[in-house]
Amino acid sequence: MAAQNWAQTLISRGTASIDPNTGYGTNVFTKIGAQTGLAQTSVVTWYTSVKHYDWARRQLKVLALPFIHLIWLSSNFVGVGLSRSPNAKFFVVVYFDPMPGNKPPSLLKENVLPYTGTFKTCLLFFPSFFLVSRPVNVYSSLSRNSCNLLFTM
C-alpha cells in the first residue's frame, strides 16, 4: 500500500521523486502516453543503471541503485504502485525491503553476486496492471523466493 500511496502523491506533485521518509529501497519511473509496455520499459530503464556499478571494486554508487534494488539477494518484499494523471502521465513506484543502500561493503558483495551469463525465463508480476514473461539475464544473486532478474535488452 505504501508504494501506491507514494505513486498517488507523485500525481498530485506532477513530478517523479523518491519519498525521503521511506525506509524502503525505491525505484520510480514515469511515462507519458499509453500504458502499453510500461512494466518492461520501467524495468529496462532501471536495469540500465548497471553501467554505473563498479564491478571491479564492488562498491555502491548512487546512480547504480535502481539496478541494485532489482537484484539484491536478500530482498524479501516488493511493493508496487501505479498512478495515472488525467493527462496520461504514469508513475510506477516500486519499494524493496530491506533497503540495499547504506550497507557495509561485505553485504554488497553478498547481495550483488557476479554476472553468470545464464539465461532463464521468469514471470515478473506487478499486481493488477501487468504480467510480463521474458528471457532475462540472470545474476547469481538469483535465489530463494525472490525473482531478482533483469530483462535482456
mmCIF file of C-alpha atoms in Angstrom:
data_model
loop_
_atom_site.group_PDB
_atom_site.id
_atom_site.type_symbol
_atom_site.label_atom_id
_atom_site.label_comp_id
_atom_site.label_asym_id
_atom_site.label_seq_id
_atom_site.Cartn_x
_atom_site.Cartn_y
_atom_site.Cartn_z
ATOM 1 C CA MET A 1 0.000 0.000 0.000
ATOM 2 C CA ALA A 2 2.899 2.358 0.721
ATOM 3 C CA ALA A 3 4.147 2.274 -2.889
ATOM 4 C CA GLN A 4 0.640 3.006 -4.167
ATOM 5 C CA ASN A 5 0.311 5.924 -1.759
ATOM 6 C CA TRP A 6 3.581 7.409 -2.986
ATOM 7 C CA ALA A 7 2.530 6.928 -6.619
ATOM 8 C CA GLN A 8 -0.646 8.909 -5.839
ATOM 9 C CA THR A 9 1.424 11.612 -4.128
ATOM 10 C CA LEU A 10 3.548 11.937 -7.262
ATOM 11 C CA ILE A 11 0.396 12.529 -9.329
ATOM 12 C CA SER A 12 -0.525 15.462 -7.121
ATOM 13 C CA ARG A 13 3.043 16.831 -7.290
ATOM 14 C CA GLY A 14 3.323 16.224 -11.025
ATOM 15 C CA THR A 15 6.954 15.126 -10.848
ATOM 16 C CA ALA A 16 8.893 11.979 -10.004
ATOM 17 C CA SER A 17 10.828 11.816 -6.747
ATOM 18 C CA ILE A 18 11.735 9.380 -4.012
ATOM 19 C CA ASP A 19 9.938 9.656 -0.690
ATOM 20 C CA PRO A 20 12.605 10.990 1.706
ATOM 21 C CA ASN A 21 10.746 9.453 4.658
ATOM 22 C CA THR A 22 10.584 5.862 3.436
ATOM 23 C CA GLY A 23 12.680 3.069 4.862
ATOM 24 C CA TYR A 24 12.450 1.123 1.592
ATOM 25 C CA GLY A 25 14.719 0.943 -1.410
ATOM 26 C CA THR A 26 12.792 2.812 -4.093
ATOM 27 C CA ASN A 27 12.658 2.828 -7.880
ATOM 28 C CA VAL A 28 10.448 5.386 -9.627
ATOM 29 C CA PHE A 29 9.611 5.570 -13.315
ATOM 30 C CA THR A 30 7.407 7.990 -15.216
ATOM 31 C CA LYS A 31 5.994 7.853 -18.721
ATOM 32 C CA ILE A 32 3.521 9.959 -20.676
ATOM 33 C CA GLY A 33 1.218 8.177 -23.107
ATOM 34 C CA ALA A 34 -0.173 4.685 -23.320
ATOM 35 C CA GLN A 35 0.179 2.118 -20.559
ATOM 36 C CA THR A 36 1.360 -0.467 -23.105
ATOM 37 C CA GLY A 37 4.856 -1.709 -22.290
ATOM 38 C CA LEU A 38 5.033 0.236 -19.033
ATOM 39 C CA ALA A 39 6.344 -2.700 -16.950
ATOM 40 C CA GLN A 40 9.041 -3.641 -19.428
ATOM 41 C CA THR A 41 10.132 -0.065 -20.065
ATOM 42 C CA SER A 42 10.383 0.759 -16.369
ATOM 43 C CA VAL A 43 12.425 -2.348 -15.528
ATOM 44 C CA VAL A 44 14.721 -1.942 -18.544
ATOM 45 C CA THR A 45 15.280 1.706 -17.580
ATOM 46 C CA TRP A 46 16.228 0.714 -14.030
ATOM 47 C CA TYR A 47 18.387 -2.111 -15.361
ATOM 48 C CA THR A 48 20.464 0.277 -17.471
ATOM 49 C CA SER A 49 21.855 1.785 -14.269
ATOM 50 C CA VAL A 50 24.049 -1.349 -14.174
ATOM 51 C CA LYS A 51 26.551 0.718 -16.179
ATOM 52 C CA HIS A 52 27.218 2.745 -13.016
ATOM 53 C CA TYR A 53 28.009 -0.277 -10.841
ATOM 54 C CA ASP A 54 31.723 -0.742 -10.133
ATOM 55 C CA TRP A 55 32.150 -4.487 -10.724
ATOM 56 C CA ALA A 56 35.910 -4.378 -10.080
ATOM 57 C CA ARG A 57 35.673 -2.743 -6.647
ATOM 58 C CA ARG A 58 32.144 -3.984 -5.861
ATOM 59 C CA GLN A 59 31.292 -0.570 -4.464
ATOM 60 C CA LEU A 60 27.883 1.030 -4.230
ATOM 61 C CA LYS A 61 27.275 4.145 -6.304
ATOM 62 C CA VAL A 62 24.042 6.085 -6.011
ATOM 63 C CA LEU A 63 23.493 6.027 -9.794
ATOM 64 C CA ALA A 64 23.536 2.202 -9.705
ATOM 65 C CA LEU A 65 20.807 1.916 -7.039
ATOM 66 C CA PRO A 66 17.914 1.104 -9.425
ATOM 67 C CA PHE A 67 19.922 -1.891 -10.696
ATOM 68 C CA ILE A 68 20.983 -2.880 -7.169
ATOM 69 C CA HIS A 69 17.362 -2.811 -5.995
ATOM 70 C CA LEU A 70 16.360 -5.210 -8.781
ATOM 71 C CA ILE A 71 18.942 -7.879 -7.990
ATOM 72 C CA TRP A 72 19.545 -7.503 -4.223
ATOM 73 C CA LEU A 73 19.743 -11.080 -2.950
ATOM 74 C CA SER A 74 18.147 -10.545 0.433
ATOM 75 C CA SER A 75 15.140 -8.583 -0.792
ATOM 76 C CA ASN A 76 12.166 -10.308 0.764
ATOM 77 C CA PHE A 77 9.326 -7.973 -0.114
ATOM 78 C CA VAL A 78 8.454 -5.818 -3.097
ATOM 79 C CA GLY A 79 5.611 -3.298 -3.172
ATOM 80 C CA VAL A 80 4.343 -1.804 -6.419
ATOM 81 C CA GLY A 81 2.270 1.305 -7.009
ATOM 82 C CA LEU A 82 0.893 2.722 -10.248
ATOM 83 C CA SER A 83 -0.900 6.004 -10.764
ATOM 84 C CA ARG A 84 -2.136 7.859 -13.832
ATOM 85 C CA SER A 85 -2.790 11.561 -14.138
ATOM 86 C CA PRO A 86 -5.667 12.987 -16.207
ATOM 87 C CA ASN A 87 -3.144 13.872 -18.954
ATOM 88 C CA ALA A 88 -1.961 10.214 -19.199
ATOM 89 C CA LYS A 89 1.238 10.607 -17.187
ATOM 90 C CA PHE A 90 2.037 7.342 -15.407
ATOM 91 C CA PHE A 91 4.097 6.937 -12.267
ATOM 92 C CA VAL A 92 5.430 3.492 -11.338
ATOM 93 C CA VAL A 93 6.811 3.188 -7.810
ATOM 94 C CA VAL A 94 8.474 0.003 -6.567
ATOM 95 C CA TYR A 95 9.563 -0.417 -2.947
ATOM 96 C CA PHE A 96 12.140 -3.041 -1.955
ATOM 97 C CA ASP A 97 12.586 -4.362 1.571
ATOM 98 C CA PRO A 98 15.133 -4.437 3.033
ATOM 99 C CA MET A 99 16.647 -1.295 1.548
ATOM 100 C CA PRO A 100 20.024 -2.070 -0.084
ATOM 101 C CA GLY A 101 21.524 1.408 0.337
ATOM 102 C CA ASN A 102 23.928 2.388 3.136
ATOM 103 C CA LYS A 103 25.108 -1.168 3.777
ATOM 104 C CA PRO A 104 28.670 -2.232 4.558
ATOM 105 C CA PRO A 105 30.791 -3.438 1.613
ATOM 106 C CA SER A 106 30.600 -7.053 2.818
ATOM 107 C CA LEU A 107 26.798 -7.015 2.424
ATOM 108 C CA LEU A 108 27.157 -5.559 -1.057
ATOM 109 C CA LYS A 109 29.394 -8.472 -2.043
ATOM 110 C CA GLU A 110 26.948 -10.971 -0.512
ATOM 111 C CA ASN A 111 23.906 -9.464 -2.254
ATOM 112 C CA VAL A 112 25.228 -8.383 -5.661
ATOM 113 C CA LEU A 113 26.914 -11.505 -6.936
ATOM 114 C CA PRO A 114 28.887 -11.720 -10.184
ATOM 115 C CA TYR A 115 27.191 -11.947 -13.546
ATOM 116 C CA THR A 116 26.768 -15.592 -14.616
ATOM 117 C CA GLY A 117 25.868 -15.146 -18.286
ATOM 118 C CA THR A 118 22.992 -17.602 -17.889
ATOM 119 C CA PHE A 119 19.578 -17.026 -19.446
ATOM 120 C CA LYS A 120 16.315 -18.023 -17.883
ATOM 121 C CA THR A 121 12.642 -17.141 -18.120
ATOM 122 C CA CYS A 122 10.745 -15.676 -15.222
ATOM 123 C CA LEU A 123 7.367 -14.136 -14.621
ATOM 124 C CA LEU A 124 7.533 -10.679 -13.194
ATOM 125 C CA PHE A 125 4.160 -9.827 -11.728
ATOM 126 C CA PHE A 126 3.015 -6.353 -10.895
ATOM 127 C CA PRO A 127 -0.389 -6.683 -9.222
ATOM 128 C CA SER A 128 -3.490 -5.679 -11.145
ATOM 129 C CA PHE A 129 -1.931 -3.995 -14.114
ATOM 130 C CA PHE A 130 0.591 -6.141 -15.955
ATOM 131 C CA LEU A 131 2.165 -9.535 -16.277
ATOM 132 C CA VAL A 132 5.356 -9.935 -18.269
ATOM 133 C CA SER A 133 7.222 -13.080 -19.243
ATOM 134 C CA ARG A 134 10.573 -12.553 -20.992
ATOM 135 C CA PRO A 135 14.020 -14.121 -21.221
ATOM 136 C CA VAL A 136 16.292 -12.448 -18.715
ATOM 137 C CA ASN A 137 19.952 -12.117 -17.832
ATOM 138 C CA VAL A 138 20.385 -13.957 -14.584
ATOM 139 C CA TYR A 139 22.816 -12.718 -11.979
ATOM 140 C CA SER A 140 23.970 -15.200 -9.415
ATOM 141 C CA SER A 141 22.070 -13.117 -6.863
ATOM 142 C CA LEU A 142 19.060 -15.107 -8.055
ATOM 143 C CA SER A 143 17.833 -17.357 -5.287
ATOM 144 C CA ARG A 144 15.215 -18.243 -2.711
ATOM 145 C CA ASN A 145 11.734 -16.750 -3.037
ATOM 146 C CA SER A 146 12.908 -13.662 -4.828
ATOM 147 C CA CYS A 147 12.833 -13.377 -8.605
ATOM 148 C CA ASN A 148 15.729 -10.927 -8.851
ATOM 149 C CA LEU A 149 16.058 -10.936 -12.611
ATOM 150 C CA LEU A 150 16.910 -8.460 -15.298
ATOM 151 C CA PHE A 151 15.279 -8.184 -18.680
ATOM 152 C CA THR A 152 17.585 -8.670 -21.620
ATOM 153 C CA MET A 153 17.880 -5.612 -23.790
#
